[in-house]
Tab-separated table of C-alpha atoms in Angstrom:
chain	number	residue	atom	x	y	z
T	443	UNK	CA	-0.033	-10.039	14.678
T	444	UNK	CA	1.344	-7.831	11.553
T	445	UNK	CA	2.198	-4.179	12.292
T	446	UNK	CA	2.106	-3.237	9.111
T	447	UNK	CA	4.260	-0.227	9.921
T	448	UNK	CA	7.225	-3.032	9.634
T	449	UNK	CA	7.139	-2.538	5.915
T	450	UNK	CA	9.407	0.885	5.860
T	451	UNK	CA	11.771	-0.327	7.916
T	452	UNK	CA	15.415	-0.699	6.027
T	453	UNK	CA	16.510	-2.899	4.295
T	454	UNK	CA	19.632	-3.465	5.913
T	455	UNK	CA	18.645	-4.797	9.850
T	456	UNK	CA	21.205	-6.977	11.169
T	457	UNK	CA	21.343	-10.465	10.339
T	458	UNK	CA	21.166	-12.420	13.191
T	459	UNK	CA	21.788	-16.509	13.683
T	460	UNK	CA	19.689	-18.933	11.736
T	461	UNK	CA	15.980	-18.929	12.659
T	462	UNK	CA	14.844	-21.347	15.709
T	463	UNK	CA	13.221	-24.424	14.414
T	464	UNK	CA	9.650	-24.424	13.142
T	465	UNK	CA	7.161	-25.554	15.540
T	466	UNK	CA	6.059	-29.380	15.350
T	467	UNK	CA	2.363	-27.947	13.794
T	468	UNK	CA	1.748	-28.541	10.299
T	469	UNK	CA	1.599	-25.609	7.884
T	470	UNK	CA	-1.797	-23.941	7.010
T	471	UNK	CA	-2.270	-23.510	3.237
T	472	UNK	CA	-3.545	-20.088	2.470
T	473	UNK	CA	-6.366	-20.042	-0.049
T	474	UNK	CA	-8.378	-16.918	-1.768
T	475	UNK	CA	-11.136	-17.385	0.717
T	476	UNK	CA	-8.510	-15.889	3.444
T	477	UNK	CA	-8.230	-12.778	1.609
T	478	UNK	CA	-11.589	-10.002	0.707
T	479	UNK	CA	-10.613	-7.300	-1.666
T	480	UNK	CA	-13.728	-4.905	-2.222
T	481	UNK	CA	-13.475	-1.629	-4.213
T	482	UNK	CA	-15.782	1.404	-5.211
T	483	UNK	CA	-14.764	2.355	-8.723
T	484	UNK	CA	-17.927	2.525	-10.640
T	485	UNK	CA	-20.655	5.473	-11.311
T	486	UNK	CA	-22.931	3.128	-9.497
T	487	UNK	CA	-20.586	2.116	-7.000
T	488	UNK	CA	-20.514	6.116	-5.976
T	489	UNK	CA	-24.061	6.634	-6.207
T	490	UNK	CA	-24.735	3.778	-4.052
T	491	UNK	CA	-23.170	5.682	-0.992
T	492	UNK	CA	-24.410	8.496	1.456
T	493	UNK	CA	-22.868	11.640	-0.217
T	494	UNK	CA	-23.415	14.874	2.052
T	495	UNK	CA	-21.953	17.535	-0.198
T	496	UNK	CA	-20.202	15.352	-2.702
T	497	UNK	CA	-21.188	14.204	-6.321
T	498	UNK	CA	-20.788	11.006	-8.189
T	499	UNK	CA	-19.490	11.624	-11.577
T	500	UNK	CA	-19.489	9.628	-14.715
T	501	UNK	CA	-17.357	9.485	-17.775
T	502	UNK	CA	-14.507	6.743	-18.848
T	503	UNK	CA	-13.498	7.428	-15.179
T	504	UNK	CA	-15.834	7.784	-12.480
T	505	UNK	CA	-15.290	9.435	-9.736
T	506	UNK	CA	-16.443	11.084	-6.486
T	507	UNK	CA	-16.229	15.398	-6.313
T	508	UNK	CA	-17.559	17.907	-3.741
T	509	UNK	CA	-20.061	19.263	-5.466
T	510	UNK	CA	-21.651	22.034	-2.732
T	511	UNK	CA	-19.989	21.414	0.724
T	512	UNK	CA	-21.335	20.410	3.776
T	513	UNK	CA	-20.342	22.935	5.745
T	514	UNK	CA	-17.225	24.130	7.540
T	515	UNK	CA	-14.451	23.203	9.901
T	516	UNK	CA	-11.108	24.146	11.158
T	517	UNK	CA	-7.811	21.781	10.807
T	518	UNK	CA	-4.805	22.258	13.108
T	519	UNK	CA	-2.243	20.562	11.223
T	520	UNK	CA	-0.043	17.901	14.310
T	521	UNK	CA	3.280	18.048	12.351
T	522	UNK	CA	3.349	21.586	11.529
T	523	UNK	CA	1.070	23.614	14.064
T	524	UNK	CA	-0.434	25.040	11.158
T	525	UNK	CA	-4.968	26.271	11.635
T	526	UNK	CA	-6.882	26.661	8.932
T	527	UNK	CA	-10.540	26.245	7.589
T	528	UNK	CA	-11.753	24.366	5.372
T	529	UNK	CA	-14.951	23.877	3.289
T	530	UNK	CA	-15.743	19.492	3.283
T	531	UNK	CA	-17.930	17.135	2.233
T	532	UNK	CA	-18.475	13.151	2.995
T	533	UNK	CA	-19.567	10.053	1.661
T	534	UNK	CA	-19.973	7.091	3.231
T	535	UNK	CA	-20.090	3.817	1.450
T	536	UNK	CA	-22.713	0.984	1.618
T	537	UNK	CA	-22.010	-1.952	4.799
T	538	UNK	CA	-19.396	-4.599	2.547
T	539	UNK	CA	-20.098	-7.986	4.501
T	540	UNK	CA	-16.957	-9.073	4.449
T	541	UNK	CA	-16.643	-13.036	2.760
T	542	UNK	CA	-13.922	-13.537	5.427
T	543	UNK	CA	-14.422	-12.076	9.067
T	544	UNK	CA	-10.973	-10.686	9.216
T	545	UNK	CA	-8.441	-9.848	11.806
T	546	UNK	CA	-6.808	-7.169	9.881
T	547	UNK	CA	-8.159	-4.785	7.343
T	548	UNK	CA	-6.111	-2.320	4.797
T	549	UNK	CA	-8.070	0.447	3.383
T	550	UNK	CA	-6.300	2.698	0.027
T	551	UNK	CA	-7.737	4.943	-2.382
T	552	UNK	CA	-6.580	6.711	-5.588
T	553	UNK	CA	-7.653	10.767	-5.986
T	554	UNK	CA	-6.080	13.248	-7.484
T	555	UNK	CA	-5.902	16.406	-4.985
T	556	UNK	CA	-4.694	19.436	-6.345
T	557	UNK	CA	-3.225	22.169	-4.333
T	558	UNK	CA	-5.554	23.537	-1.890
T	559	UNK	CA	-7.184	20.396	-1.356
T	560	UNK	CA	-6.751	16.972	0.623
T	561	UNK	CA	-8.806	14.002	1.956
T	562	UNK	CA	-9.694	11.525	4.987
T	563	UNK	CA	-10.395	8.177	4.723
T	564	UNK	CA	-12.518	6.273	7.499
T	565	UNK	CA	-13.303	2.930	8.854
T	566	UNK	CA	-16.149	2.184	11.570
T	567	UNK	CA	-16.406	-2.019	11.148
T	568	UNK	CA	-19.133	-4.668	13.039
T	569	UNK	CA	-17.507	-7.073	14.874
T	570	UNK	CA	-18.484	-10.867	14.884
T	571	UNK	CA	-19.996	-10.543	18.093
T	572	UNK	CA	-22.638	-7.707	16.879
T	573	UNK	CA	-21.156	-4.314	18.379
T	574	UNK	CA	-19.156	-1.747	16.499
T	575	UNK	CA	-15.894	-0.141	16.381
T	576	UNK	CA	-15.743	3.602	16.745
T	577	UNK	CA	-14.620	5.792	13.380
T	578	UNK	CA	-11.130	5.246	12.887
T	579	UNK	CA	-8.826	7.120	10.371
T	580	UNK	CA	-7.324	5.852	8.135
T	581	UNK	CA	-5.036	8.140	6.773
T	582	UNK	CA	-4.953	11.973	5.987
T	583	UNK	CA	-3.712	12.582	2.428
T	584	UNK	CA	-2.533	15.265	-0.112
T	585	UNK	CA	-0.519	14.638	-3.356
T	586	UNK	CA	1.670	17.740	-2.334
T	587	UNK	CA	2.419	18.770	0.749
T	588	UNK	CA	1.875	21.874	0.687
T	589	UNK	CA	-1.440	22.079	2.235
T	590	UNK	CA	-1.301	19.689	5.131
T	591	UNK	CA	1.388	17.109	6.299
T	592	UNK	CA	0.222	13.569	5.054
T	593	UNK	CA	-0.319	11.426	8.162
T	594	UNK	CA	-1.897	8.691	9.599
T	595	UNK	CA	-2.611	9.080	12.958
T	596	UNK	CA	-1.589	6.971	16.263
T	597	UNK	CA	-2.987	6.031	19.237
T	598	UNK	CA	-6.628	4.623	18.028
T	599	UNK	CA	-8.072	2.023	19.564
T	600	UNK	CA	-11.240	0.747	21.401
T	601	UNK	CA	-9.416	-1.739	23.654
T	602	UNK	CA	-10.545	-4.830	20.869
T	603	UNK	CA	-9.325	-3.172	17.864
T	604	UNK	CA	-6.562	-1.150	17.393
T	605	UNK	CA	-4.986	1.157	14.065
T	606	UNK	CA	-1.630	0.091	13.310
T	607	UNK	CA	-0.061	3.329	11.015
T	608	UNK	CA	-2.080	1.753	7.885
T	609	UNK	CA	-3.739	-1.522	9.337
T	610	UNK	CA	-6.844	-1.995	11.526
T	611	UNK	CA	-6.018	-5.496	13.478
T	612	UNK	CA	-8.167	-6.934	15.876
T	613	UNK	CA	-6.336	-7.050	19.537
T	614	UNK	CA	-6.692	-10.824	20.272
T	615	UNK	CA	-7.175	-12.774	17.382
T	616	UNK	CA	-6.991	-15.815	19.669
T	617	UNK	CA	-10.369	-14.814	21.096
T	618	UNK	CA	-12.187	-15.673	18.105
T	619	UNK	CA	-13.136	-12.048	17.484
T	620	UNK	CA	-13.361	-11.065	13.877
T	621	UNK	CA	-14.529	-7.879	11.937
T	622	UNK	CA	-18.097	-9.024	9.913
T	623	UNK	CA	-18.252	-5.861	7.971
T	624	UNK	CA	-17.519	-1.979	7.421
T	625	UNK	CA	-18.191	1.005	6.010
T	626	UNK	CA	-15.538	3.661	4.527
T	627	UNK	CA	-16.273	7.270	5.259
T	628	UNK	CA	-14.474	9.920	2.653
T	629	UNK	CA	-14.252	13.491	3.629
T	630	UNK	CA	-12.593	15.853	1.015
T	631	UNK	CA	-11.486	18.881	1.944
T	632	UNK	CA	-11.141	21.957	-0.437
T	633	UNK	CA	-10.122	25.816	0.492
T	634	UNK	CA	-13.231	27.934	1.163
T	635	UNK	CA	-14.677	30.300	-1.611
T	636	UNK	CA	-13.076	28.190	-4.313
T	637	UNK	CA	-14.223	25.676	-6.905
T	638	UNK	CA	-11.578	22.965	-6.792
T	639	UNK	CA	-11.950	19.931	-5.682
T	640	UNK	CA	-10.163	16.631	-4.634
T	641	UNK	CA	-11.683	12.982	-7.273
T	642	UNK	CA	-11.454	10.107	-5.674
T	643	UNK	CA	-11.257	7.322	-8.373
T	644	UNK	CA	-10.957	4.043	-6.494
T	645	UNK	CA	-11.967	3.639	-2.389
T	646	UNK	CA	-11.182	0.151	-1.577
T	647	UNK	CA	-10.049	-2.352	1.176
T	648	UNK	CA	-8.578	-5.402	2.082
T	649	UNK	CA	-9.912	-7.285	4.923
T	650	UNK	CA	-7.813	-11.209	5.446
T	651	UNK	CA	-7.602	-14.018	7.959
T	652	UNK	CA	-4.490	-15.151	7.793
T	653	UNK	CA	-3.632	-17.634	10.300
T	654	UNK	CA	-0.280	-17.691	12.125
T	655	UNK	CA	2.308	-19.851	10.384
T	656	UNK	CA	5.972	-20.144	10.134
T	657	UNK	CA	5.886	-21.763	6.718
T	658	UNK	CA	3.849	-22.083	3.938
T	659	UNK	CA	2.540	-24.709	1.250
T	660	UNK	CA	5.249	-25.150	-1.398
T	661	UNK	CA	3.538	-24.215	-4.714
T	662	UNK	CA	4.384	-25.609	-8.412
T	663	UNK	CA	5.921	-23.790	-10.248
T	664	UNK	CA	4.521	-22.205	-13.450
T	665	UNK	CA	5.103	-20.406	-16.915
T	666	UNK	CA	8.607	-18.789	-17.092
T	667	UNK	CA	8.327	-14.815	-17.982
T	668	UNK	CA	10.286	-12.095	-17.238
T	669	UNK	CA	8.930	-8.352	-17.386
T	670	UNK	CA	11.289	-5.257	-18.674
T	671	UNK	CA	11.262	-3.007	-15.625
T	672	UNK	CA	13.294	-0.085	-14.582
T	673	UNK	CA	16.328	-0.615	-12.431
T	674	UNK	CA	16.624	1.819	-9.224
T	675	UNK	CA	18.999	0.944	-6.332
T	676	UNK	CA	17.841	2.643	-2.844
T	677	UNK	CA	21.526	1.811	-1.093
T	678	UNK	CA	22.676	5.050	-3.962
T	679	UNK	CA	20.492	7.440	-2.225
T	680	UNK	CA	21.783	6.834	1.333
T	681	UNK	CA	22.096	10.023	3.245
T	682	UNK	CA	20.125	12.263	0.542
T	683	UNK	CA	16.810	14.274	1.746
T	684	UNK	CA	17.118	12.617	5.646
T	685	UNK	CA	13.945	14.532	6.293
T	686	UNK	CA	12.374	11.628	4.834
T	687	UNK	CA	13.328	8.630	7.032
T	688	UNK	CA	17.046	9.224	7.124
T	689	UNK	CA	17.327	8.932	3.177
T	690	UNK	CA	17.626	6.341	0.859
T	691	UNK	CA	18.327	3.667	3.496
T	692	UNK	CA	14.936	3.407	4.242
T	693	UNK	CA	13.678	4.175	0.431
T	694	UNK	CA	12.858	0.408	-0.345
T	695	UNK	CA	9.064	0.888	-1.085
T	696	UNK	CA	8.869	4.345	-3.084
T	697	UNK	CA	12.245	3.102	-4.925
T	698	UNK	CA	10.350	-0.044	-5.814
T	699	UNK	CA	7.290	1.799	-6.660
T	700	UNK	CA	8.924	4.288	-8.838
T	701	UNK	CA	10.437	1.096	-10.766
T	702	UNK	CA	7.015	-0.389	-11.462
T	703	UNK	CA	5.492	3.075	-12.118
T	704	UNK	CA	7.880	3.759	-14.796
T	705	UNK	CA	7.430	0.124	-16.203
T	706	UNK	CA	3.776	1.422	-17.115
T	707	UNK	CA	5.660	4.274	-18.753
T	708	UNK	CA	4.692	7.215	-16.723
T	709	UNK	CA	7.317	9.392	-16.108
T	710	UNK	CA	8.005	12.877	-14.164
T	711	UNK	CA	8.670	15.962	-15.483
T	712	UNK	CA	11.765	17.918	-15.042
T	713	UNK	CA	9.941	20.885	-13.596
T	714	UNK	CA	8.343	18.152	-10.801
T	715	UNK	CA	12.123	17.182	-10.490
T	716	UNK	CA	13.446	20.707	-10.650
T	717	UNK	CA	13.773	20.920	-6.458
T	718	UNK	CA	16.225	17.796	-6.243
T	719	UNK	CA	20.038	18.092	-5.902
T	720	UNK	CA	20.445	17.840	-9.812
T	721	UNK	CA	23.870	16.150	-8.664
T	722	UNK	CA	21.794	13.143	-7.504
T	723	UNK	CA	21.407	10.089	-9.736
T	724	UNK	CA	17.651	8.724	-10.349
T	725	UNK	CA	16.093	12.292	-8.733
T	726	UNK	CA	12.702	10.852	-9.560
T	727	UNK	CA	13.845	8.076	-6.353
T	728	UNK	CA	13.763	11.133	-3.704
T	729	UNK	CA	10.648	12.347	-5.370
T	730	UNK	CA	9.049	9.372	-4.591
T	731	UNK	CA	10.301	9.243	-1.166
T	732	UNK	CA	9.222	12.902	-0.762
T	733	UNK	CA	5.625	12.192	-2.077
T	734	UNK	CA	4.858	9.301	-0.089
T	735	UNK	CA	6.301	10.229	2.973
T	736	UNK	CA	4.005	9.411	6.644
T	737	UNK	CA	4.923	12.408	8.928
T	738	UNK	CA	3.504	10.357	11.635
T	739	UNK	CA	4.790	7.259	11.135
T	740	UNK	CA	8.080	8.902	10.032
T	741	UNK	CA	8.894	7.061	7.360
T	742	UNK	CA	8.464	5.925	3.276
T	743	UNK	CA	6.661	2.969	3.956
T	744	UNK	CA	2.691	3.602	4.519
T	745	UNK	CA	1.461	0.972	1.978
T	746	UNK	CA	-1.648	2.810	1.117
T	747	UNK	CA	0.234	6.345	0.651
T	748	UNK	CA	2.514	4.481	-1.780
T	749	UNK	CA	-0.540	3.086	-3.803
T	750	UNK	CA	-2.033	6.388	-3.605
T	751	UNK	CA	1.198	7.612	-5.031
T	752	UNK	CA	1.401	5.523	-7.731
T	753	UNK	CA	-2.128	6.742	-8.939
T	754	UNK	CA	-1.444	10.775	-9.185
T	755	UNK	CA	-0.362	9.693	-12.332
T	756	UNK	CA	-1.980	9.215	-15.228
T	757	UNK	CA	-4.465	6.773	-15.832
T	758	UNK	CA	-2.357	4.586	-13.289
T	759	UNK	CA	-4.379	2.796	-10.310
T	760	UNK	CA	-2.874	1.099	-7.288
T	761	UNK	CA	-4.158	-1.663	-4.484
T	762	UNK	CA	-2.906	-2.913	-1.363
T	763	UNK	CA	-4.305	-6.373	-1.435
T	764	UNK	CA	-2.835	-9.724	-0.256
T	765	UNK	CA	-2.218	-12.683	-2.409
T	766	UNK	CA	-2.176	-16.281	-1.819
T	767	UNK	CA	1.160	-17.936	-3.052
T	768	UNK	CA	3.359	-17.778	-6.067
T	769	UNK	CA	0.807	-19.000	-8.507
T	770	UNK	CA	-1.089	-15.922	-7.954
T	771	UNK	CA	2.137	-13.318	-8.786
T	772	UNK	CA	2.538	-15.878	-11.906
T	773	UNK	CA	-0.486	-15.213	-13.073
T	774	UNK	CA	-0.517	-11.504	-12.566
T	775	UNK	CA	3.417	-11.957	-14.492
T	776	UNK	CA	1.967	-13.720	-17.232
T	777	UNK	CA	-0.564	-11.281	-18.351
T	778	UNK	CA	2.420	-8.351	-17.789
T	779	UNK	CA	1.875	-6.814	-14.029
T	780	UNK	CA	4.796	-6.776	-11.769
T	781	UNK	CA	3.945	-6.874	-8.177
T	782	UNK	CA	5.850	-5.383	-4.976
T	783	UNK	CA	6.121	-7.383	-1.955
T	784	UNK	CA	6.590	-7.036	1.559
T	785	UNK	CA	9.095	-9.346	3.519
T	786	UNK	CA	11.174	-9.873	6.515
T	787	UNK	CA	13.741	-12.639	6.796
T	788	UNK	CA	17.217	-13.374	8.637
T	789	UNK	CA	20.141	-13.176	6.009
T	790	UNK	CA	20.179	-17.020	5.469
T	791	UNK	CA	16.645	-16.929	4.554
T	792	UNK	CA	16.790	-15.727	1.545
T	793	UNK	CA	19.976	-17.355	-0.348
T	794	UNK	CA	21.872	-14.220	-2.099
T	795	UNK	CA	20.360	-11.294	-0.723
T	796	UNK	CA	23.244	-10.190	1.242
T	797	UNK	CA	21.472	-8.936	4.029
T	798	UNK	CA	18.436	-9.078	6.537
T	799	UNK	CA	15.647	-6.898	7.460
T	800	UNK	CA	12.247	-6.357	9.937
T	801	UNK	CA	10.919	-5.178	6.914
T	802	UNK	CA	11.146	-4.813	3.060
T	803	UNK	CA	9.812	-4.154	-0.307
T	804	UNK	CA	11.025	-5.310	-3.676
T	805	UNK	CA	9.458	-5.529	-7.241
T	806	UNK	CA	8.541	-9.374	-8.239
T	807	UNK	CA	9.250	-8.975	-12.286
T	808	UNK	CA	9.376	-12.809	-13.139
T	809	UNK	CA	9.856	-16.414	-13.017
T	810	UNK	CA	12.700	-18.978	-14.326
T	811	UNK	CA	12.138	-21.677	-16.388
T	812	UNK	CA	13.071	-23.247	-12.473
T	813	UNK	CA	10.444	-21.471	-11.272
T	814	UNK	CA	12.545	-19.377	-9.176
T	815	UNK	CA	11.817	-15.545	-8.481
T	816	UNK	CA	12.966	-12.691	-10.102
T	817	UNK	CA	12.983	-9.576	-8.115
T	818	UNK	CA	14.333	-5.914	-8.995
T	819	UNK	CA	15.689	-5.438	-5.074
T	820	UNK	CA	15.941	-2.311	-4.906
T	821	UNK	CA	18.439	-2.980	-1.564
T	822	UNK	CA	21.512	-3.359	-4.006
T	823	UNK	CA	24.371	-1.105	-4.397
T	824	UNK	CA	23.930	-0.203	-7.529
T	825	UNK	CA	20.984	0.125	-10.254
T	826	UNK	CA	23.202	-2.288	-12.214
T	827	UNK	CA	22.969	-4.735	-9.456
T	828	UNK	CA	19.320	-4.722	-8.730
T	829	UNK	CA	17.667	-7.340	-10.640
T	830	UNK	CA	18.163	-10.676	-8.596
T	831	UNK	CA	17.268	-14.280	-8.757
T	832	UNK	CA	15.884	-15.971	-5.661
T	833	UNK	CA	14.719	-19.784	-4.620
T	834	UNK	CA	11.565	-20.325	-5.128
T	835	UNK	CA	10.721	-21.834	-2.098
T	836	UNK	CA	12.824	-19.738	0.133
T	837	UNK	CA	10.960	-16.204	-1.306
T	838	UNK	CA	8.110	-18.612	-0.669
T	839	UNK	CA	7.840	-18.892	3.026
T	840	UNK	CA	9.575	-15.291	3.775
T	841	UNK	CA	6.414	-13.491	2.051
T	842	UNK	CA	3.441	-15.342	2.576
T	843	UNK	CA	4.115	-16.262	6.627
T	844	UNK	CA	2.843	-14.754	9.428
T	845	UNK	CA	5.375	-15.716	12.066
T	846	UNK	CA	8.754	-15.619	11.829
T	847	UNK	CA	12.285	-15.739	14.347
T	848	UNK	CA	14.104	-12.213	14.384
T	849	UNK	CA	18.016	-11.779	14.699
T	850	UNK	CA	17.330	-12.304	18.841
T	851	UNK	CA	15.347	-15.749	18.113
T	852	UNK	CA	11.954	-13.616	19.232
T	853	UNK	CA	8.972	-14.613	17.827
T	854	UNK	CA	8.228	-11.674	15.264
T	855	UNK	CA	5.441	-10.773	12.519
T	856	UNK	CA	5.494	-11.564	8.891
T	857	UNK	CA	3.703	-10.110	6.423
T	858	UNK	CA	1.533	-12.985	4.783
T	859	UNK	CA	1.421	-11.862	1.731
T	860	UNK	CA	1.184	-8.407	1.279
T	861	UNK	CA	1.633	-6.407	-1.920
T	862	UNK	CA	1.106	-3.501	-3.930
T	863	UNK	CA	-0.508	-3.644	-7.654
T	864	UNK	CA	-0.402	-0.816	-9.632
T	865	UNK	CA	-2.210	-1.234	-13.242
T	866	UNK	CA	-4.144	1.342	-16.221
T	867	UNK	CA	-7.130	2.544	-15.454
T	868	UNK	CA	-8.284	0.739	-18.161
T	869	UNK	CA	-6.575	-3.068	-18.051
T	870	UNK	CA	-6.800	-5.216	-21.176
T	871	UNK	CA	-8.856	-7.925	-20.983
T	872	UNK	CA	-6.089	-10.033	-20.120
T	873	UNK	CA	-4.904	-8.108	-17.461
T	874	UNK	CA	-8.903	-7.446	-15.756
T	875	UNK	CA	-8.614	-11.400	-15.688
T	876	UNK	CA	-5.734	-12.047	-13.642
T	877	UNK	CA	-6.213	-9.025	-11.482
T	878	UNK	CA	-9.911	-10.859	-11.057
T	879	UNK	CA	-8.057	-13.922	-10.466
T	880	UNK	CA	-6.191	-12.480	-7.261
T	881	UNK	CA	-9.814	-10.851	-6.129
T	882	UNK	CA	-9.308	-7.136	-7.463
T	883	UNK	CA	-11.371	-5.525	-9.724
């Protein structure tokens, strides 16, 4: 089973000796059917839910708003000790029937929040066998962090289901178990007696069977491209801000989100800058370690907070989805969106790397004319050093399986296929097609 959690973890884990050999049982070849994006984005989509409180709005972007609260109620912050009240109101989206009863499920969002204001984000799901889950959060979440510490929260479970930091997983897949459908509750919390307000923009999850495998289908390769995107090395941050999961380190995912953020040309200001060390190199790195930082979890890694992340700025969205194989990422490439992925392989997995990890995100950018993957890793020691070339079919297996042999020759989780898209809030057509092509709209 994934903990998705696994996803922050450095960069730099220990390699250990080369992985045990792969059970006797043929692979399983993922297919689109194995994966169930579903998104509210639309002026429909937001009327079509249970609002108590909250507004749909229209315009170029529509969005969700409180328009006259609920009611009342008080918030004792876990990371800070902090009480205070706040005015809220809810919304609660139609039943999705999920088109694959899933064993895991990966809600994120997109809002802007500005200060004084923050949101929740939900789940209650049917199981195959016709009884519920209870409400489980999904994540607390500010932009800033000045008004609450964004968290997820631990320690949820219903002895058949349990929340792992970002990722609902059903205990004992084995048992033939499965989530049929859910609902996503949003509550969005403002400060009493005022008018602001959080918009929510995009409420979506992605629900997946992915069966357990040590390898994967080797796929042909396609059309060689390679995308222009930002260089940032992590490994140059080590030690900086270790409030935020012992520094850079640990910075793989908001160093490989800032890279694909500033691809689509969005860019921080110096006064959002102005509180880093102006001695540090790439300051806008630590600012996006700072901003998507899980006090509970403790670390830089919550997928969702990092897609959240990515949308706070303009006209920018961002999913947590999974894909399929390396056809899919080629066909996101060839119509100009990068992708970040989420791996975990023994150093002689992945041929050039240096290193191995429980757990690590890097920015797919392009193919070879071989077919082989280009990746800005952002576990390099330099920005100069970041863009890298790896086999196809080694980058392959590492990403898209769901079993894999640690540095102790345990049995440990892969990711199968996990990845962040971040895209305009208003995709070409040629960009709404291949993002329809890997099941997001």
């Amino acid at each position: 089973m994934l903990a998705a959690a696994v996803a922050a973890a450095t960069a730099a884990g220990t390699a250990g000796p080369a992985a045990a050999a792969t059970p006797t049982a043929g692979p399983t070849k993922a297919s689109p059917s194995l994966v169930d994006y579903r998104a509210w984005t639309s002026y429909p989509d937001w009327r079509s839910g249970a609002a108590r409180g909250a507004r749909a709005l229209a315009g170029l972007r529509p969005g969700l708003v409180i328009d006259t609260p609920a009611g009342r109620t008080d918030y004792t912050d876990p990371h800070t000790g902090k009480s205070a009240t706040w005015e809220y109101a809810t919304w609660t989206s139609p039943a999705h029937r999920l088109a694959v009863p899933s064993t895991e499920l990966v809600a994120s969002w997109n809002a802007h929040t500005p200060a004084g204001t923050w949101l929740q984000v939900e789940l209650k799901g049917a199981y195959s066998d016709g009884t519920d889950t209870p409400w489980y959060v999904m994540g607390r979440w500010a932009a800033g962090d000045q008004d609450i510490c964004r968290t997820s929260v631990d320690g949820q479970s219903d002895g058949r289901s349990n929340i792992w930091t970002d990722t609902f997983a059903i205990a004992d897949p084995a048992s033939g178990l499965r989530l049929a459908s859910y609902r996503l509750r949003l509550t969005l919390y403002r400060t009493p007696g005022t008018w602001i307000t959080p918009t929510v923009w995009r409420l979506g999850a992605m629900g997946s069977d992915i069966p357990d495998r040590f390898t994967v289908p080797a796929s042909t390769p396609g059309p060689a491209k390679e995308l222009i995107v930002p260089r940032y090395s992590q490994e140059i941050h080590k030690g900086q801000y270790p409030e935020y999961d012992n520094g850079g380190e640990a910075w793989c995912s908001p160093t490989s989100s800032q890279m694909v953020i500033e691809y689509w040309g969005r860019r921080l200001t110096p006064g959002q800058l102005s509180w880093v060390d102006p001695s540090y190199a790439d300051p806008q790195v630590c600012h996006a370690a700072r901003f998507t930082y899980d006090h509970q979890y403790q670390g830089c890694g919550n997928w969702p907070f990092n897609a959240a992340y990515a949308a706070t700025f303009e006209d920018l969205q961002g999913v947590v989805t999974r894909l399929s194989s390396l056809t899919d990422l080629e066909t996101l490439i060839a119509a100009g969106i990068p992708a970040m992925t989420s791996q975990s392989f023994l150093k002689d997995e992945l041929t050039g790397a240096g290193y191995g990890t429980s757990g690590h995100l890097m920015a797919v950018i392009g193919f070879t004319a071989d077919g082989d993957v280009i990746a800005n890793d952002p576990a390099s020691p330099s920005d100069e050093s970041v863009r890298r070339v790896y086999r196809r079919r080694e980058f392959e297996n590492i990403w898209l399986r769901t079993k894999r042999y640690n540095a102790s020759g345990k049995v440990a989780s892969g990711t199968g296929g996990v990845c962040y898209l971040y895209f305009p809030a208003r995709p070409t057509s040629r960009q709404r097609k291949a993002l329809a092509a890997v099941g997001v709209r």
